[in-house]
Each structure stands twice: as C-alpha cells, then as structure tokens.
Amino acid sequence: MTTTLPVAAAFHHEYIPATPPPADIRPSPVTWALKNLFSSPFSCLLTVCFTGLAVWLVSQFLSFALINAVWRGDSEVCRANPDGACWSFIGAKLNYLQYGAYPATERWRVDLTQVIGAILIAWLLWRNAPRRNTAALLFFGVYPIAGFALLRGVEAIGLPVIDTTLWGGMMITLLMSVVGIVFSLPLGVVLALGRRSGLPIVRAVCVFYIEVVRGVPFITVLFMANFMMPLFVPEALTPDRLLRPMIGTALFSAAYMAEIVRAGLQAIPKGQYEGAQALGVGYFTMMRLIILPQALTIVIPGIVSTFIGLFKDTTLVAIVGIADFLRAVEAARIDPNWAGPTISSTGYLFAAIIYWFFCFGMSRYSQSVERHLARGHKS
Amino acid sequence: MSNKSKLSPVISPENDRETAVELHGLNKWYGAFHVLKDLSLSVRSGERVVVCGPSGSGKSTMIRCINRLEEHQRGRIVVNGAELTADLRNIDIIRGNAGMVFQHFNLFPHLTVLENCTLAPIWVKKMRKREAESVAREYLRRVRIEDKAGSYPGQLSGGQQQRAAIARALCMNPKVMLFDEPTSALDPEMVKEVLDTMKSLAAEGMTMLCVTHEMGFAREVADRVVFMDRGEIVEAATPAGFFTNPRSERAQQFLRQILK
C-alpha cells in the first residue's frame, strides 16, 4: 500500500533563468523623457506649463512652511512675520493638542497607554513577529480594559480619577479611531456573513441594519448615540459621554465595512465552498480558514479606505462636545495671546500634516500587506 | 515509519462485500426542470463505476447529490450504511466517507499543497498537526508530488493540481471516491498523469464512481459503465458489453459521436 503511483512524468517543469534584454533596447532617461514628456508639441507645452506650476506651488509651500517660518520666539516674533508659519505656536500648544485638558501631572498615563498601544499594534502588524496570537490576545482582550483603567484612573490603586470631560486632543482622536477600527471590522464581517446567510431572519435583520445605518448621515448617528441612548438605557447603565460616540462610530463604520466584506465574499468562486464542504469542513471553520482569508485579502483596499475615512470622520465627534484633535487646534488657534496673521494657517497646516501622516501610514502598510499576500499564490 | 499503521488501508476487509453507494428512486428538479428522473444505482465496495453520457444529462448533478453539494427532492441515498437526510450529522459522516475530486480542482489557493491536505484532517478529524502532515506527505508521495508540498496551487501545472486534489481527498481516508470530470479542464498532455493516478487507485481496490468522457479509462478500469441521458440511467453494462454492443439507440448514437 505504500507503493508510489506511476505517473507519466514526461515533462520536467524547470524554471529558465530570466536574461536581461540587450543594453540598446533598455530605455535611457533621455529616451524615456522623449517618449513620455516631449512626444508632440502639445505635450511639450503641457510639460512646461505643469512643471512651472508645480515649481511655483512647491516653492510657495516651502517658503511658508520652512524658509520664512518662525521656529523659535514668542507671539511678538510671529506677529511681525506675515510670510511664514509660526511653528513656535505649535510648540507652545503641543501639550494641549496632545492631551486637551488632561491634568499635566497625570499625562504620563496617556503616554504610557499610547506607548503600550503602539508596541502592541507594531507587534500585531509586523508579519514575522513571534507569538502574534499573544499580541492579539493582549491587544483585543487585556489592553482595552487596562488602557481605560489607566486613563480614567482607579482610586483603589492610587490613580486619581480623571473625568472624561477633561480628555481631549490627539488622545481622543487616536482612542476613537482605534476603538472604531477594532470593533467595526469584526462587526462588519458578522453583518456581511449574515447578509449572505441562508437563514431568512438573520439575513433580514442584517440587511435592515446595513441599509438603515448607511441611509443616515454620520452626524445623525452621533446625535442619536449621544442623546437617544440615555433615553433607552437605564440611567445607571448609561454609557459614559465619551463611550457613546465611540459606539456610534463603530456601529456606523460596521455597516460600510459589511458591504465591503460582502464584495469580497461574492468574489470567491463557488468551488471554494464546495471543495471545503466535500471534505466535511463545517461552516465556521470553512469561513475562518478558507473563505474569509481570501475574501478579506481581495478587499484590503476597501477596508483600509474605510479605516482612513473613519479616522478622519472622528473629527465630527466635536459636534457632540468632544474635544478631539481638530477641536483642540481650533481652540488653540483663537487664543488671544497668540493672535497673529499666520496662526490659523499654521494650526490648520499642522492638523493637515498630522492627519495625512496617519492616513498615509495606513495606506502604505496596506499596500505592503497586499504585495505580501499576492506573492504566494499568483496563478 | 511509526505512522504507517495509522494509514489504514484504502479498503478494509470487513466491508468488502457491502454496498458503498445506493441510490433509490432519486429525483431532482431545478425549478420546473426535471434534472434527475427516478435514478436507481447501487455501487458495491471495491467496484469501479464510470458514468458517461452527453452534456446536460445530469451525470454531475447525480454525483454531487451523493455528498449533498446538491439537494435531491425525492428518493433515498445511502452511503456506507448512512442515509443522507436533512440531519447535519449524517451529512458530515457521508462527506467524511466520500472523497470528491472536481473538474476545476477547487484547491485552496492561499494555502500550500501540504496545508490543503492537512486542513480537513486537523479541523474535521481533530488529528494532531504532525500526524496529519505525515499522512499528507505519504499521499503526496503516492501521487508523486511530494516535492511540491510547500508550493502554492498557483505554482503547479493543471495535472499536478489535480493530483494534489486527489491526495487531499485521500487524506480523509474515504471509503469511496467520487470523480466529477477530473480531466476535463486539463491540457491534453496532462490528462494521462491524472488518469494513471486514478488507475493506480483503482488497482488498490478503492471504490470509485467516476463521471468522465475518457472512454479509454472506462474500458480499462471500470467494472461497470452507466450511460445517462436526459436525467435517466439508460443503460448499465460491463465496459465490454457497452462499447461493443450498446443496446439502446441513444447509447449507440452517443458512442458514434465520441468515438468517431
């Protein structure tokens, strides 16, 4: 019974090493430019015009943000210089932009929470890291509770309680985004599976939820989370004022996430389901090990798009009185002590750079994940 | 090797004379279209049955009913003593006993060949990972692609993919193998390697129910040829009888067309 089955191995599938093309057909920079930039009089004109425009814009930006900017000095220096950004203003307000009204003596708690969070996220996202299961358990199980306890404070262990009304700035934005991202993806997956389920009630509930939430503006969801949730839930159980918009954000993004995940599920050929079923693999194992890994890989661009949208949408929580990062910039900018011609521009430019930095990071990471996943099974 | 004893033989002596697959008055409709009309067929353990017939005759649908990839509406299906009912446990038992090989392989592209082979033993049979891997390597060796264990399906040729799919099914130690046009999606030069693998499997005594257009394979390997047309079993005979002296007009016509 251990005999080898005879197979007509007539063909050897060996890889022939690639040889580079001869040097004379490899494009040189000059031929490349001639072909792509100066192929006709019209494209010459376009190239010249847009190069000029780009140089002008970049030089304007650099002169405002770097060359003429005030790096050191107080508001007097900034007021005297209407041509450049006032970075010393950002320096002076940096603590406020980061922590809001969180008491200065207790800010180490925010730093500690963020450092632990960053380490855990890096551990999770670094593909070759050892024991990523432990990281997942810590991040999804232990960290939310420990992090909240550390930020909020526990009298019993000598950490004074800091009311959430004092929280603000970047810590709120990061908190909102991380909670939104962490909860919206699994919830979206569940909704997507429910929408494609064969069970009519489950499907109807999921379709109803997705269509209702997607049909309502995010601000409405925030208002409802903020003002209506206390009406439905007994007072003792009413979630914290900071928690309410978080729940709203996660539930709102989950509906969009569900539709993106559903797109991925629909792209998986029926044969994959049948291959698993024929082996006797049950529904949940099949979804977890065979269908979802492939479906989620396909829709990584859409998922990350939703994450980026969620990150920027957290600015809207300002409308229910939460002092997020953008709100902190706004409050800092109108400080009369720093009144000056470039203070507002500097504040908004700084906010834009920070938001861009986070979103671009997410985008780059997702591209590297896509490349990594595409490598194994290209057919 | 210590794991050899755990590789139970392809067919065990005690069920040698049992009926492996039994269909009784099987009926199926797609909406108003009557795909399977009163099919009855009995396959003994160790028997090799080839099902042939023109496209659209219901061959694939019949074989897919046996492990509930399609649901039949009337009639009985019994696989190794377990009747196929709405009871999910019976469906799982039957799927564990019946290995299936598909026209388009249906390998999992995001897993290596070895992972494809060990997934079901680990998660369905609760086998330990190392044990499942040594079983899988043994079957991969028998279909002669043990050197591809670490490759992804997309890196294999069609013939190699189909042999990997056969190994994957064998890893569950099935009592009967169902083949649904296993060579129809292959380039001509790869058909032979897959057919040779199937022949060796037959030589080892595996019960096989095979939908195929490979008449050479049917002639050489089958104990019985079942001819289907328009959802009915028109004729069932030994290969010698079927190919040299088909009784029905429809079978004669079919053979004229494909042997031409």
XYZ file of C-alpha atoms in Angstrom:
639
model
C 0.000 0.000 0.000
C 2.975 2.281 0.140
C 3.862 1.860 -3.497
C 4.274 5.004 -5.489
C 1.589 5.627 -8.028
C 3.071 5.574 -11.517
C 2.740 8.918 -13.210
C 3.725 9.776 -16.716
C 6.248 12.395 -15.726
C 7.129 13.229 -19.278
C 7.685 16.901 -18.670
C 10.072 18.494 -16.262
C 8.895 21.835 -15.049
C 12.100 23.708 -14.500
C 12.467 27.441 -14.342
C 14.602 29.005 -17.023
C 16.542 31.912 -15.514
C 15.496 35.291 -16.861
C 18.017 37.095 -19.062
C 18.046 40.892 -19.250
C 17.317 42.477 -22.619
C 20.317 43.811 -24.587
C 21.559 47.225 -23.495
C 20.475 49.056 -26.645
C 16.767 48.344 -26.079
C 16.822 49.254 -22.387
C 15.324 52.731 -22.062
C 17.719 55.524 -21.133
C 16.423 58.558 -19.209
C 16.601 60.650 -22.373
C 14.534 58.262 -24.499
C 12.105 57.856 -21.608
C 11.627 61.652 -21.373
C 11.268 61.996 -25.130
C 8.634 59.291 -25.208
C 6.639 60.316 -22.122
C 7.110 64.088 -21.821
C 8.002 65.576 -25.207
C 6.377 63.313 -27.767
C 4.460 66.129 -29.519
C 4.312 69.945 -29.455
C 1.176 69.787 -27.325
C 2.744 67.504 -24.738
C 5.850 69.767 -24.719
C 3.559 72.669 -23.866
C 1.775 70.702 -21.143
C 5.050 69.525 -19.663
C 6.445 73.062 -19.493
C 3.229 74.565 -18.046
C 2.705 71.945 -15.372
C 6.361 71.848 -14.389
C 6.191 75.615 -13.925
C 3.008 75.354 -11.875
C 4.446 72.594 -9.718
C 7.681 74.510 -9.077
C 5.699 77.635 -8.138
C 3.385 75.744 -5.750
C 6.176 73.827 -4.076
C 8.303 76.948 -3.662
C 5.350 78.840 -2.145
C 4.739 75.991 0.259
C 8.386 75.642 1.215
C 8.781 79.360 1.730
C 5.742 79.454 4.022
C 6.370 76.219 5.910
C 10.159 76.201 6.116
C 12.156 79.152 4.774
C 10.214 82.084 6.233
C 8.787 80.138 9.154
C 9.319 81.187 12.760
C 10.790 78.275 14.663
C 11.674 79.987 17.905
C 10.311 83.003 19.650
C 7.080 84.210 21.155
C 3.906 85.613 19.666
C 5.567 89.012 19.054
C 8.020 87.477 16.606
C 5.180 85.681 14.838
C 3.063 88.808 14.573
C 5.972 90.611 12.925
C 6.317 87.948 10.253
C 3.245 87.596 7.999
C 5.064 85.455 5.386
C 5.823 82.259 7.238
C 4.315 79.670 9.515
C 4.562 80.195 13.248
C 5.827 76.818 14.439
C 6.670 78.159 17.883
C 2.909 78.471 18.381
C 2.525 74.746 17.749
C 5.438 74.097 20.105
C 3.796 76.111 22.834
C 0.431 74.393 22.348
C 1.778 70.899 21.737
C 0.772 69.569 25.135
C -2.736 70.937 24.778
C -3.070 69.498 21.263
C -1.979 66.123 22.555
C -3.838 65.837 25.825
C -6.564 68.501 25.904
C -7.379 69.475 29.470
C -5.972 66.248 30.934
C -4.114 67.326 34.111
C -0.425 67.928 33.425
C 0.781 65.843 36.357
C -1.120 62.794 35.140
C -0.170 62.981 31.442
C 2.377 60.199 31.842
C -0.641 57.875 31.988
C -1.705 58.885 28.486
C 1.859 58.492 27.236
C 2.144 55.067 28.831
C -1.179 53.909 27.348
C -0.180 55.141 23.919
C 3.281 53.577 24.058
C 1.837 50.226 25.121
C -0.778 50.511 22.381
C 1.849 51.374 19.786
C 4.026 48.438 20.837
C 1.090 46.030 20.662
C -0.038 47.350 17.263
C 3.504 47.117 15.904
C 3.746 43.578 17.274
C 0.465 42.689 15.552
C 1.302 44.328 12.242
C 4.868 43.091 11.986
C 4.415 39.945 9.961
C 7.402 37.954 11.137
C 6.941 38.779 14.787
C 6.940 35.813 17.147
C 3.786 34.854 19.073
C 1.361 37.184 17.305
C -1.507 35.263 18.912
C -0.337 36.524 22.289
C -0.214 40.031 20.868
C -3.775 39.695 19.578
C -4.981 38.423 22.931
C -3.270 41.267 24.781
C -4.445 43.925 22.328
C -8.057 42.832 21.992
C -8.584 41.341 25.422
C -6.389 42.969 28.047
C -5.446 46.317 26.541
C -8.918 47.925 26.222
C -9.684 47.324 29.905
C -6.211 48.093 31.235
C -5.903 51.127 28.974
C -9.241 52.541 30.058
C -8.436 51.916 33.724
C -5.106 53.695 33.327
C -6.584 56.708 31.526
C -9.651 57.042 33.684
C -7.923 56.142 36.945
C -8.789 53.734 39.715
C -8.948 55.132 43.246
C -8.276 51.727 44.775
C -4.745 51.519 43.380
C -3.962 55.172 43.953
C -4.621 56.515 40.466
C -6.834 59.612 40.781
C -9.906 59.523 38.552
C -9.721 61.921 35.609
C -13.202 62.646 34.315
C -13.614 62.102 30.600
C -14.758 65.703 30.163
C -11.120 66.679 30.645
C -9.828 64.354 27.941
C -9.050 65.942 24.629
C -6.737 66.449 21.676
C -4.841 63.745 19.847
C -5.518 61.178 22.565
C -9.252 61.392 21.805
C -8.715 61.099 18.069
C -6.479 58.059 18.482
C -8.802 56.479 21.023
C -11.871 56.985 18.833
C -10.101 55.632 15.755
C -8.587 52.588 17.404
C -11.874 51.642 19.056
C -13.759 52.265 15.798
C -11.300 50.236 13.715
C -11.032 47.373 16.173
C -14.785 46.922 16.502
C -16.046 47.838 13.036
C -14.119 45.138 11.148
C -15.311 42.081 13.097
C -18.809 43.518 13.324
C -18.753 44.205 9.583
C -17.643 40.627 8.886
C -20.510 39.270 11.002
C -23.017 41.536 9.213
C -21.673 40.539 5.795
C -21.892 36.834 6.622
C -25.395 37.417 7.987
C -26.449 39.202 4.833
C -25.316 36.226 2.762
C -26.722 33.674 5.182
C -29.332 31.159 4.123
C -31.337 31.835 7.290
C -34.079 34.306 6.312
C -34.458 36.081 9.671
C -30.720 36.562 10.153
C -30.444 37.881 6.617
C -33.391 40.256 7.030
C -32.000 41.697 10.265
C -28.575 42.271 8.713
C -29.983 43.840 5.550
C -32.217 46.101 7.640
C -29.335 47.221 9.850
C -26.952 47.889 6.973
C -29.490 49.775 4.892
C -30.744 51.898 7.784
C -27.284 52.880 9.016
C -25.985 53.605 5.535
C -29.041 55.699 4.837
C -28.413 58.038 7.768
C -25.715 60.746 7.964
C -22.909 60.127 10.455
C -23.790 63.273 12.383
C -27.307 61.957 12.902
C -25.887 58.707 14.236
C -23.688 60.682 16.628
C -26.625 62.759 17.855
C -28.693 59.649 18.314
C -25.896 57.881 20.171
C -25.409 60.915 22.362
C -28.970 61.961 23.134
C -31.164 58.944 22.496
C -29.086 56.182 24.040
C -29.598 57.628 27.568
C -33.366 57.560 26.943
C -33.406 53.852 26.196
C -30.891 52.627 28.734
C -31.450 52.875 32.495
C -29.547 55.777 33.994
C -27.161 53.601 35.973
C -26.158 51.777 32.801
C -25.905 54.810 30.540
C -22.513 54.713 28.876
C -20.018 57.467 29.500
C -20.301 60.575 27.325
C -17.089 59.599 25.546
C -18.163 55.996 25.083
C -21.447 56.948 23.375
C -19.901 58.486 20.242
C -17.394 55.605 20.156
C -20.251 53.115 19.980
C -21.874 55.293 17.320
C -18.652 55.415 15.279
C -18.085 51.670 15.441
C -21.680 50.824 14.560
C -21.698 53.319 11.702
C -18.453 52.076 10.136
C -19.525 48.466 10.573
C -22.347 48.944 8.068
C -19.926 50.220 5.415
C -17.426 47.538 6.330
C -20.117 44.880 5.894
C -20.724 45.897 2.297
C -17.009 45.869 1.507
C -16.577 42.430 3.053
C -19.636 41.227 1.160
C -17.989 42.314 -2.089
C -15.028 40.127 -1.172
C -17.249 37.177 -0.282
C -19.012 37.427 -3.613
C -15.707 37.310 -5.459
C -14.874 33.860 -4.054
C -15.770 31.136 -6.559
C -18.420 28.606 -5.564
C -15.827 25.866 -5.990
C -14.031 27.014 -2.849
C -17.163 26.435 -0.782
C -17.744 23.081 -2.463
C -14.144 21.994 -2.025
C -14.451 22.649 1.695
C -17.907 21.107 2.025
C -16.879 17.949 0.192
C -14.146 17.481 2.811
C -16.755 17.714 5.556
C -15.463 21.073 6.824
C -18.154 22.864 8.835
C -19.468 26.379 8.176
C -17.439 28.304 10.750
C -14.161 26.522 10.053
C -14.718 26.968 6.325
C -15.364 30.681 6.715
C -12.474 31.260 9.098
C -9.788 29.263 7.301
C -10.818 29.197 3.661
C -13.337 31.836 2.613
C -12.600 34.894 4.775
C -8.809 34.862 4.380
C -9.277 35.024 0.620
C -12.234 37.423 0.684
C -10.582 39.902 3.058
C -7.370 39.835 1.033
C -9.294 40.903 -2.042
C -10.928 43.846 -0.288
C -7.930 45.191 1.659
C -8.014 48.450 -0.352
C -11.666 48.953 0.546
C -11.148 48.074 4.193
C -8.235 50.481 4.549
C -10.236 53.144 2.743
C -12.941 52.756 5.360
C -10.344 52.912 8.151
C -8.937 56.126 6.696
C -12.440 57.548 6.351
C -13.200 56.573 9.937
C -10.003 58.192 11.183
C -10.929 61.482 9.560
C -14.608 61.203 10.481
C -13.670 61.205 14.150
C -13.349 64.988 13.737
C -17.158 65.053 13.672
C -17.421 63.994 17.317
C -16.695 67.643 18.108
C -20.360 68.203 17.309
C -21.438 66.351 20.446
C -18.957 68.262 22.555
C -15.931 66.002 22.471
C -12.667 67.951 22.176
C -10.817 65.887 19.588
C -7.564 66.896 17.903
C -9.074 69.236 15.326
C -11.220 70.831 18.011
C -8.083 71.378 20.112
C -6.370 73.034 17.140
C -9.420 75.239 16.772
C -9.388 76.191 20.449
C -5.639 76.883 20.412
C -5.859 78.996 17.279
C -8.256 81.531 18.801
C -6.117 82.034 21.922
C -5.804 85.887 22.074
C -2.264 85.642 23.483
C -1.125 84.168 20.191
C -3.272 86.242 17.852
C -1.320 86.830 14.662
C -1.597 86.777 10.857
C -0.365 83.214 10.321
C -1.606 81.440 13.439
C -4.728 79.956 11.817
C -2.867 78.808 8.709
C -0.167 77.253 10.840
C -2.704 75.438 13.002
C -4.615 74.012 10.053
C -1.424 73.135 8.197
C -0.217 71.258 11.258
C -3.553 69.418 11.557
C -3.446 68.503 7.872
C 0.120 67.179 8.181
C -0.772 65.065 11.215
C -3.901 63.585 9.623
C -2.044 62.949 6.391
C 0.793 61.252 8.247
C -1.527 58.723 9.894
C -3.630 58.070 6.784
C -0.588 57.693 4.528
C 0.907 55.268 7.032
C -2.216 53.104 6.934
C -2.257 53.217 3.166
C 1.404 52.225 2.838
C 1.037 49.386 5.300
C -1.958 48.001 3.435
C -0.005 48.094 0.173
C 2.809 46.098 1.705
C 0.292 43.568 3.045
C -1.258 43.256 -0.411
C 2.106 42.652 -2.029
C 2.962 40.080 0.592
C -0.322 38.198 0.178
C -0.198 38.296 -3.603
C 3.247 36.721 -3.636
C 2.323 33.222 -2.554
C -0.454 32.249 -4.883
C -0.258 34.133 -8.101
C -1.601 31.924 -10.812
C 7.945 4.529 9.958
C 5.758 4.591 13.003
C 2.888 6.364 11.330
C 2.428 3.597 8.789
C -0.026 1.754 10.959
C -2.174 4.855 11.180
C -2.615 4.903 7.432
C -5.477 2.490 7.380
C -5.792 0.522 4.156
C -7.830 2.014 1.389
C -10.410 -0.706 1.778
C -10.843 -2.772 4.871
C -11.745 -6.466 4.556
C -14.934 -6.371 6.621
C -16.858 -4.070 4.282
C -15.592 -5.790 1.168
C -18.985 -7.103 0.138
C -21.032 -4.175 1.412
C -22.833 -1.730 -0.773
C -20.849 1.511 -0.848
C -23.349 3.826 -2.524
C -27.007 3.184 -3.089
C -29.438 5.433 -4.945
C -33.124 4.639 -4.817
C -35.663 6.422 -6.998
C -33.651 9.643 -6.953
C -35.481 12.709 -8.276
C -34.357 16.305 -8.539
C -35.820 19.404 -10.092
C -34.216 22.769 -10.838
C -37.382 24.847 -10.657
C -39.641 23.267 -13.256
C -36.783 21.413 -14.942
C -36.637 17.741 -14.037
C -32.859 17.022 -13.924
C -32.794 13.576 -12.351
C -35.604 11.171 -13.092
C -36.026 8.165 -10.827
C -32.386 7.137 -10.725
C -31.523 3.881 -9.029
C -27.971 2.667 -8.810
C -26.028 0.504 -6.447
C -22.239 0.530 -6.197
C -20.548 -2.298 -4.299
C -17.486 -1.712 -2.189
C -14.430 -2.010 -4.360
C -16.409 -1.534 -7.538
C -15.362 0.993 -10.191
C -18.293 2.589 -11.954
C -17.873 5.069 -14.782
C -20.786 7.353 -15.572
C -20.925 8.768 -19.075
C -23.423 10.498 -21.281
C -23.951 13.678 -23.264
C -23.574 17.054 -21.523
C -26.645 18.135 -19.642
C -27.657 14.558 -18.961
C -27.417 15.002 -15.171
C -24.224 12.979 -14.529
C -22.553 15.664 -12.433
C -25.759 16.538 -10.646
C -26.202 12.914 -9.641
C -22.684 12.568 -8.270
C -23.000 15.907 -6.461
C -26.204 14.735 -4.791
C -24.294 11.880 -3.172
C -22.367 14.218 -0.843
C -25.084 16.850 -0.673
C -23.453 19.526 -2.764
C -26.856 19.431 -4.431
C -30.038 18.609 -2.589
C -32.319 15.935 -4.050
C -36.059 16.238 -3.572
C -37.231 12.672 -3.693
C -35.675 9.248 -3.219
C -33.021 7.772 -0.966
C -29.248 7.988 -0.937
C -27.298 5.655 1.321
C -23.510 5.897 1.555
C -21.745 3.198 3.550
C -24.825 2.468 5.585
C -25.577 6.121 6.422
C -28.659 7.589 4.841
C -28.455 11.120 3.515
C -31.178 13.106 5.242
C -31.524 16.674 6.418
C -29.727 15.546 9.588
C -26.476 17.505 9.544
C -24.597 14.772 11.376
C -25.344 12.257 8.650
C -24.249 14.736 6.008
C -20.940 15.157 7.836
C -20.488 11.379 8.160
C -21.182 10.894 4.471
C -18.848 13.708 3.455
C -16.163 12.119 5.597
C -16.666 8.772 3.841
C -16.870 10.124 0.309
C -13.884 11.942 -1.150
C -14.571 14.156 -4.136
C -12.382 15.324 -6.983
C -13.668 18.246 -9.034
C -13.256 19.305 -12.618
C -11.621 22.580 -11.534
C -9.643 21.021 -8.624
C -11.014 23.538 -6.093
C -7.741 23.660 -4.206
C -7.463 26.493 -1.717
C -5.146 28.973 -3.436
C -3.996 30.756 -0.281
C -2.698 27.549 1.324
C 0.257 25.398 0.346
C -0.355 21.931 -1.074
C 0.518 20.420 2.283
C -1.842 22.781 4.124
C -4.577 21.939 1.618
C -4.116 18.284 2.514
C -3.958 18.701 6.287
C -6.763 21.235 6.787
C -9.652 18.782 6.906
C -7.828 16.041 8.880
C -6.845 18.628 11.509
C -10.134 20.515 11.744
C -12.668 17.799 10.943
C -10.984 14.649 12.234
C -9.155 16.539 15.024
C -5.905 14.874 14.043
C -2.689 16.263 15.507
C -0.849 18.551 13.115
C 2.295 16.434 12.886
C 0.336 13.276 12.316
C -1.813 14.936 9.637
C 1.332 16.183 7.928
C 2.966 12.785 7.813
C -0.240 11.252 6.426
C -0.430 14.035 3.829
C 3.210 13.603 2.820
C 2.626 9.898 2.340
C -0.298 10.517 -0.019
C 1.572 13.284 -1.827
C 4.402 10.811 -2.347
C 1.951 8.306 -3.775
C 0.627 10.794 -6.298
C 4.262 11.786 -6.938
C 4.211 15.431 -5.986
C 5.867 15.194 -2.583
C 8.405 17.781 -3.747
C 5.539 20.266 -4.236
C 4.280 20.047 -0.647
C 5.447 23.582 0.123
C 4.237 25.135 -3.133
C 1.028 27.051 -3.636
C -1.540 25.612 -6.051
C -0.991 28.516 -8.458
C 2.614 27.426 -8.922
C 1.631 23.932 -10.097
C 0.591 22.678 -13.523
C -3.008 21.570 -14.026
C -2.099 17.901 -13.787
C -0.136 18.465 -10.597
C -3.026 20.452 -9.124
C -5.467 17.669 -9.850
C -3.135 15.092 -8.304
C -2.822 17.331 -5.239
C -6.623 17.464 -5.096
C -6.764 13.664 -5.225
C -4.221 13.460 -2.394
C -6.259 15.990 -0.407
C -9.365 13.818 -0.723
C -7.420 10.655 0.164
C -6.091 12.269 3.345
C -9.578 11.956 4.832
C -9.304 8.198 4.283
C -12.587 7.982 2.329
C -14.412 4.717 1.644
C -15.498 5.850 -1.795
C -14.074 8.373 -4.228
C -16.328 10.499 -6.413
C -14.740 11.983 -9.517
C -16.606 14.750 -11.316
C -14.989 15.044 -14.762
C -11.481 15.118 -13.283
C -9.648 15.527 -16.579
C -11.997 17.840 -18.484
C -10.200 21.055 -17.504
C -6.712 19.741 -18.229
C -4.422 20.329 -21.180
C -4.153 17.136 -23.248
C -0.597 16.315 -22.181
C -1.643 16.319 -18.523
C -4.655 14.043 -18.829
C -2.532 10.908 -18.751
C -0.773 11.650 -15.454
C -4.115 12.132 -13.709
C -5.652 9.033 -15.304
C -2.602 6.986 -14.294
C -3.044 8.162 -10.718
C -6.701 7.123 -10.839
C -5.821 3.742 -12.329
C -3.415 3.002 -9.508
C -6.055 3.987 -7.039
C -8.434 1.539 -8.723
C -5.764 -1.160 -8.667
C -5.527 -0.740 -4.898
C -9.196 -1.573 -4.576
C -10.706 1.879 -3.990
C -14.428 2.165 -4.634
C -14.804 4.717 -7.399
C -17.704 6.498 -9.009
C -16.374 8.494 -11.876
C -18.066 10.886 -14.272
C -15.774 11.168 -17.262
C -15.536 11.431 -21.016
C -12.361 9.330 -21.066
C -13.666 6.210 -22.753
C -10.216 4.573 -22.747
C -10.180 4.854 -18.973
C -13.691 3.407 -18.754
C -12.749 0.466 -20.956
C -9.598 -0.285 -18.994
C -10.651 0.333 -15.407
C -14.413 0.212 -14.992
C -16.314 -2.773 -13.718
C -19.477 -1.174 -14.987
C -20.348 1.671 -17.311
C -23.503 3.632 -16.610
C -24.896 5.619 -19.503
C -27.138 8.583 -18.672
C -29.220 10.752 -20.932
C -31.819 13.431 -20.128
C -31.724 12.676 -16.419
C -32.231 8.950 -16.730
C -29.971 5.933 -16.481
C -30.467 4.484 -19.907
C -28.064 1.609 -19.721
C -25.656 -0.027 -17.286
C -23.330 -2.721 -18.551
C -19.797 -4.056 -18.417
C -17.373 -1.976 -20.500
C -17.008 -4.807 -22.969
C -20.762 -5.069 -23.401
C -21.343 -1.337 -23.505
C -18.646 -0.449 -26.020
C -19.065 -3.359 -28.388
C -22.793 -3.857 -28.175
C -24.779 -0.933 -26.737
C -28.424 -1.878 -26.519
C -30.166 1.494 -26.578
C -30.380 3.738 -29.593
C -29.253 6.739 -27.513
C -26.097 4.975 -26.317
C -25.266 3.935 -29.859
C -25.658 7.498 -31.030
C -23.529 8.819 -28.165
C -20.742 6.339 -28.841
C -20.782 7.087 -32.545
C -20.278 10.756 -31.742
C -17.449 10.477 -29.260
C -15.571 7.512 -30.741
C -15.702 8.938 -34.232
